[in-house]
XYZ file of C-alpha atoms in Angstrom:
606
model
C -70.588 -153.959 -37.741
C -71.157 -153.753 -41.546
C -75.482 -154.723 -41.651
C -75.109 -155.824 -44.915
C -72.706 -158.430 -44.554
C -72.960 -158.991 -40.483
C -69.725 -158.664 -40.045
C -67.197 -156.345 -38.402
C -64.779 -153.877 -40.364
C -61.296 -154.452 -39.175
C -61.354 -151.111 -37.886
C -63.896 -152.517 -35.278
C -62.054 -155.377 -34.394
C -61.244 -155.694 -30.955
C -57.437 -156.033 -29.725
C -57.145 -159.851 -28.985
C -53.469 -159.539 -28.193
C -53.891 -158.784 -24.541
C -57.436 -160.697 -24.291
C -57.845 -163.763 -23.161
C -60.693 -165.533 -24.194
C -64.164 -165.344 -21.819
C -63.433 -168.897 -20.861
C -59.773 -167.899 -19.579
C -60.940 -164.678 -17.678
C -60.995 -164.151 -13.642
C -64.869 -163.973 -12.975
C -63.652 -161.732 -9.488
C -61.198 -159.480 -11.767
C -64.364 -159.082 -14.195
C -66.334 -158.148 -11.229
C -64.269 -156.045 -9.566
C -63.503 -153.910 -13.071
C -67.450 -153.681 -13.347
C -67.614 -151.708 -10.074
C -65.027 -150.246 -10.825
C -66.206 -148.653 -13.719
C -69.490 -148.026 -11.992
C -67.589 -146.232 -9.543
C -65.695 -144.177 -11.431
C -69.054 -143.184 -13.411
C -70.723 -142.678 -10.831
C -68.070 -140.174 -9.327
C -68.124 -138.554 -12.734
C -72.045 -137.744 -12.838
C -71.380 -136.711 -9.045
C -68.999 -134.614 -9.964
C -71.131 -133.045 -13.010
C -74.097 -132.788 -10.206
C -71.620 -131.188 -8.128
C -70.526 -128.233 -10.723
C -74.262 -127.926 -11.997
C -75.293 -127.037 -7.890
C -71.993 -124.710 -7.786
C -72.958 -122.924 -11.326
C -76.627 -122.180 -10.145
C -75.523 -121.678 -6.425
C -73.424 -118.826 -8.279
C -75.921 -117.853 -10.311
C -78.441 -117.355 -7.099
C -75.970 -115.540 -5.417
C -75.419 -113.106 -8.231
C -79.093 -112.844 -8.339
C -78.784 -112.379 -4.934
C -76.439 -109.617 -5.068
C -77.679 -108.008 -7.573
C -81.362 -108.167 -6.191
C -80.156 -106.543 -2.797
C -77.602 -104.276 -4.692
C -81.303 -102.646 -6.545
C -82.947 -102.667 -2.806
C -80.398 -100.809 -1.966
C -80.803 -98.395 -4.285
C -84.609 -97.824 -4.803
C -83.956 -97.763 -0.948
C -82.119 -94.732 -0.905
C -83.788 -93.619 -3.876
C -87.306 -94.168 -2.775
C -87.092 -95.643 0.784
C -88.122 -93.131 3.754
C -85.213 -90.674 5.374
C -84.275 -90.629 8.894
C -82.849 -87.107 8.946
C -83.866 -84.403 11.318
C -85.349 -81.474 10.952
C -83.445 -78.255 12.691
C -86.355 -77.338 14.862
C -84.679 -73.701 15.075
C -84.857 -73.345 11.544
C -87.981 -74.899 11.462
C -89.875 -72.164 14.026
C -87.449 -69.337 12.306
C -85.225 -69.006 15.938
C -82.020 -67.593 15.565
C -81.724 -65.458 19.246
C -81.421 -66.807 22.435
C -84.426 -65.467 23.680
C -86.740 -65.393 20.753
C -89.538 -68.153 20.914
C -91.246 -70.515 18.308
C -95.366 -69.796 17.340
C -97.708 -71.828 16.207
C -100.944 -69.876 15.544
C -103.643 -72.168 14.562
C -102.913 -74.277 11.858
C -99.717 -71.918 10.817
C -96.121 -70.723 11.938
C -96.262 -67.305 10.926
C -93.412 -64.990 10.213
C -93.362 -62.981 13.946
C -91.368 -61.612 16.624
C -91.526 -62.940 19.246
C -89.369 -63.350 22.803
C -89.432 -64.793 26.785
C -88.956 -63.340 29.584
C -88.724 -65.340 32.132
C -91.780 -67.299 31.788
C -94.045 -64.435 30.267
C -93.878 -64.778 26.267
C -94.271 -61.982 24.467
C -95.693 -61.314 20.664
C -95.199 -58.501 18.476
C -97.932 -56.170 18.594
C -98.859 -56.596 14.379
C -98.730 -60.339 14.950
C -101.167 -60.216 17.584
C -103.871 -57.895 15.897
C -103.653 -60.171 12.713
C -103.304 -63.697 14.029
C -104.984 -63.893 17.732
C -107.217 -60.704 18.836
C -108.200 -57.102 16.396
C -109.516 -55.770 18.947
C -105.722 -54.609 20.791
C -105.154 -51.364 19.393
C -101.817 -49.492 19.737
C -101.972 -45.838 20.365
C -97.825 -45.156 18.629
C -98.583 -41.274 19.698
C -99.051 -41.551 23.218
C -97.184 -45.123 23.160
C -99.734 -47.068 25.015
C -102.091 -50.131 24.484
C -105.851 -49.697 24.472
C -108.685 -52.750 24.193
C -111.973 -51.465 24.107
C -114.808 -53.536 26.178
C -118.622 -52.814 26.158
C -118.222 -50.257 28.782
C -115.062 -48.904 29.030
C -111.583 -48.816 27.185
C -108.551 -49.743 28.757
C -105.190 -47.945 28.283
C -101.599 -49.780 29.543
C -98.674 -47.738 28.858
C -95.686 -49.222 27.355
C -93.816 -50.543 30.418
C -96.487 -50.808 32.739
C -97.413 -53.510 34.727
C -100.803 -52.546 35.782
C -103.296 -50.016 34.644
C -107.101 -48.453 35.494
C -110.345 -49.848 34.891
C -114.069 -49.092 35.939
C -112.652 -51.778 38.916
C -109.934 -49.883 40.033
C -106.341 -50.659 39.764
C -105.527 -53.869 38.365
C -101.836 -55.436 37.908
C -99.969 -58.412 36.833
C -96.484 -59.443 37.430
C -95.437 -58.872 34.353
C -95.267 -56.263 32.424
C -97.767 -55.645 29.718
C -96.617 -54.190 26.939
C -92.664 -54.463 26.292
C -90.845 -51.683 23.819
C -87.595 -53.642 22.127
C -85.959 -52.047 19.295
C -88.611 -49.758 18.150
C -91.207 -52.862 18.239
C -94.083 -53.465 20.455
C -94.261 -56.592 22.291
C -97.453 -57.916 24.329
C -97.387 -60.634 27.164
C -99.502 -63.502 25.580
C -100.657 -64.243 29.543
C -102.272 -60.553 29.194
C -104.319 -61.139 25.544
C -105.014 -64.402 26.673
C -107.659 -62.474 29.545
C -109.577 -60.731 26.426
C -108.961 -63.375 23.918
C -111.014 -67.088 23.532
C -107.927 -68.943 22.721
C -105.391 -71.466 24.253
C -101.875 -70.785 25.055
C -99.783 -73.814 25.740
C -95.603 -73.608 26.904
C -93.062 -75.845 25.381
C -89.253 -76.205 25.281
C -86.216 -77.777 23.379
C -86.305 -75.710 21.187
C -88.726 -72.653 23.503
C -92.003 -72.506 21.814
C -95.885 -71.095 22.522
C -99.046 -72.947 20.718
C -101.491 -70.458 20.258
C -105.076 -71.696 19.190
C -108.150 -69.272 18.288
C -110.011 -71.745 16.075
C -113.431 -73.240 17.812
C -114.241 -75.793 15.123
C -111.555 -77.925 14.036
C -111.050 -82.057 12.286
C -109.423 -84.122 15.095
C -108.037 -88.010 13.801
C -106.508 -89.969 16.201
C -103.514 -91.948 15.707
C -103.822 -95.650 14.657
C -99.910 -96.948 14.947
C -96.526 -95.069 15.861
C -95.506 -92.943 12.591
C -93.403 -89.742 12.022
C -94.366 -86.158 11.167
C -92.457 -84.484 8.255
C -92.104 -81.341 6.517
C -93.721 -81.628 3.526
C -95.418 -85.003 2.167
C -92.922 -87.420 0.653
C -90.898 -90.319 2.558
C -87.636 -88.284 1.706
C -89.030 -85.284 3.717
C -87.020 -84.503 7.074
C -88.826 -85.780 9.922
C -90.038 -83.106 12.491
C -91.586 -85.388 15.151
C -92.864 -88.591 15.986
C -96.290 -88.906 17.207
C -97.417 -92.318 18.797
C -100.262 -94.610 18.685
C -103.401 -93.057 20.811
C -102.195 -88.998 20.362
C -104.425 -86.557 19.032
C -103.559 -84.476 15.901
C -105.395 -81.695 14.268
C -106.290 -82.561 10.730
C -105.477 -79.281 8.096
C -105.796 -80.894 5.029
C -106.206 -84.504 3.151
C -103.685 -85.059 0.247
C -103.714 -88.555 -0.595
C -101.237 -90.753 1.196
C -100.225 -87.706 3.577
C -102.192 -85.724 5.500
C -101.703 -82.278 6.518
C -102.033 -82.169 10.495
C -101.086 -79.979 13.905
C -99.421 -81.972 16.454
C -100.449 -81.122 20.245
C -97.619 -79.662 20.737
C -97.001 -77.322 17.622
C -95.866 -79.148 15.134
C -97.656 -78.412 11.473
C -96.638 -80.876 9.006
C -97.547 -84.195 7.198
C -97.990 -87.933 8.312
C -99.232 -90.509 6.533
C -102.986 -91.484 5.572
C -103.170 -94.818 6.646
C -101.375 -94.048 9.914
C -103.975 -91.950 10.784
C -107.987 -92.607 12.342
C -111.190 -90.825 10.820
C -111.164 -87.544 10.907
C -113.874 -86.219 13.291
C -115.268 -82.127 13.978
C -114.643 -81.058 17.137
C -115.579 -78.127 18.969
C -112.800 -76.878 21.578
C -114.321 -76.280 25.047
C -113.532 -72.853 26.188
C -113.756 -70.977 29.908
C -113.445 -67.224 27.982
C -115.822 -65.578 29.113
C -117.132 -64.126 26.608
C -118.356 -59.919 27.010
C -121.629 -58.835 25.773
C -121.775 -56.166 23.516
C -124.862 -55.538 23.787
C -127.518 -53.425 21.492
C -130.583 -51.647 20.823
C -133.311 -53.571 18.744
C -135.891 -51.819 17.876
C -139.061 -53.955 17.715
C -140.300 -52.530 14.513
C -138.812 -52.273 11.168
C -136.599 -49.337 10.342
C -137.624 -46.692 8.232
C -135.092 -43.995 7.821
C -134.865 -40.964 5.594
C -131.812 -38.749 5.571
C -132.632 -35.070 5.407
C -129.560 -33.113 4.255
C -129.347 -29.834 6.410
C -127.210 -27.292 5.572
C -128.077 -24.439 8.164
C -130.382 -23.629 11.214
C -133.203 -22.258 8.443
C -133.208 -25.741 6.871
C -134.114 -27.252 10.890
C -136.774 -24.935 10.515
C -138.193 -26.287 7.612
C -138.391 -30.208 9.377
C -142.469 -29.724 9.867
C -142.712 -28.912 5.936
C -140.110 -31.739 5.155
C -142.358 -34.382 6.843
C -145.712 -33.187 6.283
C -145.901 -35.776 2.949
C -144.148 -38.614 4.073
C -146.016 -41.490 5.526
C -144.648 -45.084 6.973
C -140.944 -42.970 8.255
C -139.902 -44.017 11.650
C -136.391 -42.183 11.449
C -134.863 -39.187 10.318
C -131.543 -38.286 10.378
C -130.073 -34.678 9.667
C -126.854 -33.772 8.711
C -125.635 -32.019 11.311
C -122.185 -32.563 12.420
C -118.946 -32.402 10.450
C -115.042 -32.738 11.255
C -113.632 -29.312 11.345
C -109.711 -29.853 12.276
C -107.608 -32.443 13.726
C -108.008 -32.433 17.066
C -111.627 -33.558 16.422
C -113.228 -30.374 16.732
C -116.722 -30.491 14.884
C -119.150 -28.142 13.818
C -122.965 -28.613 14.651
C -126.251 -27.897 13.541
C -127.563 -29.459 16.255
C -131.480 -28.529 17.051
C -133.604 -28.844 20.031
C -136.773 -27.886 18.798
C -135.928 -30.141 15.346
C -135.607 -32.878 17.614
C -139.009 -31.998 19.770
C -140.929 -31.531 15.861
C -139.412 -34.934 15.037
C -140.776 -36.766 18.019
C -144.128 -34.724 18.248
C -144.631 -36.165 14.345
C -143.814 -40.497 15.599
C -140.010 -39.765 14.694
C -136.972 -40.905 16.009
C -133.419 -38.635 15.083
C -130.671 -39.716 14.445
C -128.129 -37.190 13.859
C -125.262 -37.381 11.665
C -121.831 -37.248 11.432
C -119.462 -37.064 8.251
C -115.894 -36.243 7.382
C -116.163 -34.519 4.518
C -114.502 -31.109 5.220
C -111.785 -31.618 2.632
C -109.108 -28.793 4.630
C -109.093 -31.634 7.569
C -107.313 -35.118 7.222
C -109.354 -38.219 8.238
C -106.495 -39.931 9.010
C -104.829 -37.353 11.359
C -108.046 -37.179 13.619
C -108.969 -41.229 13.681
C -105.342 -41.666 14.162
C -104.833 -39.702 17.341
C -107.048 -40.880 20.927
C -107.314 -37.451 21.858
C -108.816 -36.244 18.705
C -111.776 -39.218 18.969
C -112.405 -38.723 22.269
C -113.234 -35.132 21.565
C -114.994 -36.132 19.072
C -116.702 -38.425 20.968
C -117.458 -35.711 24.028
C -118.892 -33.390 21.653
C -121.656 -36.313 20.129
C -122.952 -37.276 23.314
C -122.753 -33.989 24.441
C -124.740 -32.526 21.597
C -126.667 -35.955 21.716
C -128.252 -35.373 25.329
C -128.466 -31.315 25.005
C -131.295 -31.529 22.281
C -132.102 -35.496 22.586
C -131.131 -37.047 20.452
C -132.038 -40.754 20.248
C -128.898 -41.535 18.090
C -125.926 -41.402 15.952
C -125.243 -41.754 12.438
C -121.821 -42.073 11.343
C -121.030 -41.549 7.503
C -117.528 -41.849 7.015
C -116.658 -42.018 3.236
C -113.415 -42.705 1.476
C -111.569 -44.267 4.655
C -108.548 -45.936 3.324
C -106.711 -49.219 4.230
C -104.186 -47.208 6.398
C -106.977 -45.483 8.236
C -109.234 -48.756 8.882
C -107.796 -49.143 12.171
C -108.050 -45.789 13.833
C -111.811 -45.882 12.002
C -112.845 -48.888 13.358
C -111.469 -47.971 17.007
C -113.388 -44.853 16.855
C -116.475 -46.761 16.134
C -115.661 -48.953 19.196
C -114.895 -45.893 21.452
C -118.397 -44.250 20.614
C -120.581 -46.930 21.079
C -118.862 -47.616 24.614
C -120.625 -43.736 25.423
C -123.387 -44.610 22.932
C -124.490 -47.675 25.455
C -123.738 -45.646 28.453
C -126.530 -43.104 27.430
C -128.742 -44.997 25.022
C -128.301 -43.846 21.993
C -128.690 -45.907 18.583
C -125.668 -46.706 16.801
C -125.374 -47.060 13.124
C -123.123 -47.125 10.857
C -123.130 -46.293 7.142
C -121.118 -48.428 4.266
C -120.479 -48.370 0.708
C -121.668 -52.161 -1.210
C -119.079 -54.243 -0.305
C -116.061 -55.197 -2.341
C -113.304 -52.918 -2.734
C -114.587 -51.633 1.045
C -113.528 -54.704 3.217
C -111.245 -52.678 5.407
C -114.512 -50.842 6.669
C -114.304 -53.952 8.913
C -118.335 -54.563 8.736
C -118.222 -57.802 11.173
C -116.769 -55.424 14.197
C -119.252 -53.151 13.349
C -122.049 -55.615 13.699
C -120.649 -56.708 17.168
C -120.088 -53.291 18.627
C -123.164 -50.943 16.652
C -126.546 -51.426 16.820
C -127.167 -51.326 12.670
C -125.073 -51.366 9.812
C -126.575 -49.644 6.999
C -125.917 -50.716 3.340
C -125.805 -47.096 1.139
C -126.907 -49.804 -2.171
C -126.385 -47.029 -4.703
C -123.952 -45.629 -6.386
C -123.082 -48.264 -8.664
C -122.189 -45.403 -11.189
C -120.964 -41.987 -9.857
C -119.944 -38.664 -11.048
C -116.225 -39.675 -11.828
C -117.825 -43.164 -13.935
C -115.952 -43.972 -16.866
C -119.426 -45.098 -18.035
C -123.038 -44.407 -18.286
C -124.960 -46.655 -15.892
C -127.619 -47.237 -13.175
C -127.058 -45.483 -9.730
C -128.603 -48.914 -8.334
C -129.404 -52.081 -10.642
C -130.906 -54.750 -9.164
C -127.843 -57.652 -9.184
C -126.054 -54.594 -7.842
C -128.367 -54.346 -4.815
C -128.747 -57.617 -3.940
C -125.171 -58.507 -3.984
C -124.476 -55.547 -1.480
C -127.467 -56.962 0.558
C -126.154 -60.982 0.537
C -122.281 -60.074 0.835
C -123.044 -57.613 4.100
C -125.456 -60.915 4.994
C -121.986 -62.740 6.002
C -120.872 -60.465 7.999
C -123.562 -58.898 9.914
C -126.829 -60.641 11.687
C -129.934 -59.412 9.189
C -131.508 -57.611 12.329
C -128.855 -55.285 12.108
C -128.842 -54.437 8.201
C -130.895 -51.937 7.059
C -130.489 -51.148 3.211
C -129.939 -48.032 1.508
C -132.529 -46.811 -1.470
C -131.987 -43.690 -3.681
C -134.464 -41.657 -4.612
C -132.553 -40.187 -7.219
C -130.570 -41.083 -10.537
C -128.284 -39.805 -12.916
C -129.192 -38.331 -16.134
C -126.310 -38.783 -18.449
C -124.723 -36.804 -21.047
C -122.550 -38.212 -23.625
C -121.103 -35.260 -25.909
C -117.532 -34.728 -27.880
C -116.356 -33.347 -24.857
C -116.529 -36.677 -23.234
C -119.124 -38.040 -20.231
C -120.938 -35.931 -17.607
C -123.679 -36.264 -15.250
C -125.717 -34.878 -13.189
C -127.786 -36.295 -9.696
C -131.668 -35.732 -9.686
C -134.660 -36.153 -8.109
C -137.735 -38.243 -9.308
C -139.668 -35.930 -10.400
C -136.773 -33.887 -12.263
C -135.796 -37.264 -14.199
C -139.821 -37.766 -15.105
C -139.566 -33.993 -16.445
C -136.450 -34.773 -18.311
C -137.706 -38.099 -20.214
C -141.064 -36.426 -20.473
C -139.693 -33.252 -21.779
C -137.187 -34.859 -24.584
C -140.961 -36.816 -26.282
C -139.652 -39.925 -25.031
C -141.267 -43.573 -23.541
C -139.008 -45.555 -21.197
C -139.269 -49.434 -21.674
C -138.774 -51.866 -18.824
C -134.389 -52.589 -18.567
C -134.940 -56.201 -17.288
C -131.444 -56.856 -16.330
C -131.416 -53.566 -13.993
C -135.324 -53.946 -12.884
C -135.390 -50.436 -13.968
C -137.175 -47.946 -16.757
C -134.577 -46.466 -19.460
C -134.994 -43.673 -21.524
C -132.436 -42.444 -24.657
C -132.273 -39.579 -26.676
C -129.927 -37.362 -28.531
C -130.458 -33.289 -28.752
C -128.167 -30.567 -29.661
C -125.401 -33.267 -30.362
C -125.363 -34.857 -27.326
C -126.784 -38.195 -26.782
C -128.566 -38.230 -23.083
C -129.159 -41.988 -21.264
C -131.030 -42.416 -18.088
C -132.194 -45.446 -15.758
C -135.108 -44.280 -13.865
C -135.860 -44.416 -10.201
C -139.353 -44.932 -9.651
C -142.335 -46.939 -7.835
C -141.339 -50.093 -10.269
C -137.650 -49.843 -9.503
C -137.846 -49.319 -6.131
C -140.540 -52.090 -5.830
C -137.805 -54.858 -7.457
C -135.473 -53.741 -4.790
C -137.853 -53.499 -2.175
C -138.709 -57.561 -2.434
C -135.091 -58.333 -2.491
C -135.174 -56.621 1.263
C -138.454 -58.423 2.315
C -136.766 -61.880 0.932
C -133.865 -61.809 3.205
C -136.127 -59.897 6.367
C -133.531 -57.443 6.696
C -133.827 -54.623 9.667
C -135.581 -52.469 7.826
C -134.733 -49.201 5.168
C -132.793 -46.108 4.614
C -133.428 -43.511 1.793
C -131.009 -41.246 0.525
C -132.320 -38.408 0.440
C -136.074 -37.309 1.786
C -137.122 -34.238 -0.813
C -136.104 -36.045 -4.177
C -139.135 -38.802 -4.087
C -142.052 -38.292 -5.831
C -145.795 -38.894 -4.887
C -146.586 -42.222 -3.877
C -143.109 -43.520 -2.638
C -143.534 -43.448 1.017
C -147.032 -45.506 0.767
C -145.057 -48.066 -1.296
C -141.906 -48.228 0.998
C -144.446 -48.216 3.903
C -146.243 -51.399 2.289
C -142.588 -53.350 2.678
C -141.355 -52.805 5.440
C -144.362 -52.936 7.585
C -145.605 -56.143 5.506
């Protein structure tokens, strides 16, 4: 329609050639084309509604697809792995009859085998993991366990062997020789050991557990045990809701645990109860080693004896002293390798001693250099005649004890040391003698095994000088006071305090530094009083060593020393009263000076 002039263009003109006018039209044909044109338009937007559902149906199910095409991959990427672990592999088994461990909350490297039903463990393993106390004799090739009063020997082979009882023997045998390796039956360390020994197969396995105190967490729903801590670990085991696991270490999501039946590896946090100490009841019975207390506080001076004229002397050496309630001479001394020792052994010392309040305590060092240490601890027939000869000597002049100073024992010889020290207070017991044992400050000394000593001796004795020796690249003090205490607190975690009795020295070092390079020389108190006073010098008060220093250069030599005296001795003195040890031990009666023994006396009897 043209607006302007209200009329149509021609081009808008409808066709009236075929088009009868509205009058002249079939009102049913009209009708009929109406719905048929609804119809048809209605079919159309069908139709449209149709291919719209189709193109988002399509669309969902390439979201579909695609959605579950990503599941599957951060699935396998991230989703957790069903595969097994090779239990073989797992426990290290590659024989037929070699066996799976579990020792506490590890699976050591061992050998291991079954017999039958007995397992067996290599020897190493079971002195490292499950009991010290076996020790393997490789000269004589037998077993030997010392108990409080008597050591028992089992010869490779052997299914039965002696004892204070009689005859005893299993069904078994004992100790099994394979390949040049020594095996023993874990039924047979189980007797002398507080542990548990549980049995299981597919693949042959033992559980092995020493530990009294450990976190138990129960489990909350069924969940898998795997390797390491990560969904894509292998799976080791399955543990179910209601078992009991051993807890070894929290990590986050995974925990660390033991399985009951040997399994060490992960499982997740949330599968898991509240971790929860537990102590493991136990039927061991337990052996008493037991020991001599003294009901007073130790006071023991060692008196360094070099012949029978120096035992004559004891009366003199005494005679100033006040507050002692020990001495102990140096009187025996390795001379070969089968244990042979020479003595200065002295009855009427002894009867002096005890007429004067005095206990004795002899002593007994290796430090003949012509004789090997290691040869003689190494070999049971050299202790034992060791051993004879102490007792022996011991009850001939009486003796009330021994005093063993064994210096310079090395890792390789900690074994055969620490057995001898077991063997000799087995006889030491028997006849009532006093045990003790000497040790350096502990640190590079750990091998000296102090915690068997403070089951099996009577006193452990800290020598707490020494800090700087002869062969010191160094000036220093023989004894500062962080030096002492640390001996004192470390020894404190190994041995009960009423069996530690500290070390003092009553002498120092006077140093000499020169172009020739650093000497010293060891000295009494009142030879390093001469020295200081002798070079026109005053000491002043070291506070870091809790000790008096004095400095001076002569002849070209500069000369340092860090006095032992009533002051020094009195900072270390406290230390010993603070943590109530078992008393005192000075190194060496002769070097002290006037007043020393009133002070020491004040200490320990306060």
């Amino acid at each position: 329609m043209d607006e302007r002039r209200g009329k149509r263009r021609p081009d808008e003109r409808p066709d009236r050639r075929n088009v009868k006018p509205a009058q002249q039209q079939d009102p049913r044909r009209r009708n009929q084309e109406l719905r048929r044109r609804k119809e048809m338009e209605m079919r159309r937007r069908i139709r449209k509604r149709r291919k719209r559902r189709k193109r988002i149906l399509v669309l969902l199910l390439l979201l579909l697809i695609l959605a579950v095409a990503a599941g599957i991959v951060l699935w396998i990427r991230y989703g957790p792995s069903k595969e097994k672990a090779d239990k073989n592999e797992y426990f290290g088994i590659n024989a037929t009859n070699q066996v799976g461990m579990t020792i506490d909350n590890q699976i050591p490297e061992v050998k291991s085998m079954k017999e039958g039903s007995q397992i067996y463990l290599d020897f190493d393993s079971v002195h490292d993991y499950v009991n010290q106390r076996f020790y393997w004799d490789s000269n004589e090739n037998k077993l030997l366990y010392t108990l409080p009063d008597q050591t028992l020997s089992i010869l490779a082979g052997a299914s039965e062997f002696s004892s204070e009882n009689g005859t005893q023997a299993r069904d078994y045998e004992i100790v099994k020789m394979e390949n040049d390796t020594v095996y023993l039956a874990l039924d047979f360390v189980k007797e002398f050991t507080d542990m548990t020994l549980d049995v299981y197969e597919n693949p042959d396995r033992a559980v092995v557990v020493t530990n009294k105190d450990e976190n138990h967490a129960q489990v909350k729903k069924n969940t898998e045990v795997r390797i390491l801590g990560g969904v894509k670990s292998p799976v080791l085991t399955e543990i179910k809701k209601s078992d009991d696991v051993v807890v070894i270490e929290e990590a986050g999501d995974w925990v660390k645990v033991r399985t009951s039946d040997g399994y060490i590896g992960y499982a997740k946090s949330d599968a898991l109860g509240k971790a929860e100490a537990q102590v493991r009841e136990s039927e061991y019975d337990e052996p008493e080693y037991t020991s001599i207390h003294k009901d007073y506080k130790i006071n023991l001076a060692w008196h360094q004896v070099t012949s029978q004229a120096a035992n004559a002397n004891i009366a003199s050496v005494i005679e100033g002293t006040s507050g002692l309630t020990t001495i102990s001479p140096t009187w025996f001394s390795i001379q070969d390798t089968s244990g042979n020792l020479s003595s200065l052994a002295n009855s009427d010392y002894v009867n002096t001693a005890h007429q004067a309040g005095l206990e004795v305590w002899g002593l007994i060092d290796n430090f003949t250099n012509q004789v090997d240490t290691l040869a003689v601890l190494s070999n049971t027939q050299s202790r034992a005649n060791m051993i004879s000869q102490l007792i022996t000597q011991a009850l001939n002049t009486g003796l009330d004890g021994i005093n063993v100073d064994f210096e310079q024992i090395t890792e390789e010889m900690s074994d055969h040391y620490i057995q001898f020290v077991r063997e000799l207070s087995v006889e030491c017991r028997k006849n009532g003698l006093v045990l003790s044992v000497d040790n350096y400050v502990p640190g590079f000394t750990s091998h000296y095994n102090r915690e068997e000593q403070g089951v099996v001796a009577d006193y452990v004795i800290i020598m707490g000088y020494d800090e700087h020796f002869s062969g010191s690249e160094e000036a220093g003090s023989v004894a500062s006071i962080d030096f002492v205490k640390e001996g004192i607190t470390e020894t404190l975690k190994e041995v009960p305090k009423e069996k530690v009795i500290n070390g003092l020295p009553l002498f120092t070092r006077l140093w000499i530094e020169s172009s020739e390079g650093l000497t010293s020389q060891a000295i009494g108190m009142p030879d390093a009083e001469k020295a200081v006073s002798g070079a026109g010098v005053t000491p002043t008060w070291d506070e870091t060593t809790q000790q008096n220093y004095a400095e001076w250069n002569a002849d070209g030599n500069t000369y340092k020393i860090w006095l032992e005296d009533e002051s020094s001795l009195e900072a270390k003195l406290k230390v010993m009263k603070e943590y109530d040890l078992a008393g005192a031990a000075e190194w060496k009666i002769g070097f002290e000076k006037d007043g020393i023994w009133e002070l020491i006396a004040q200490y320990i009897k306060g």
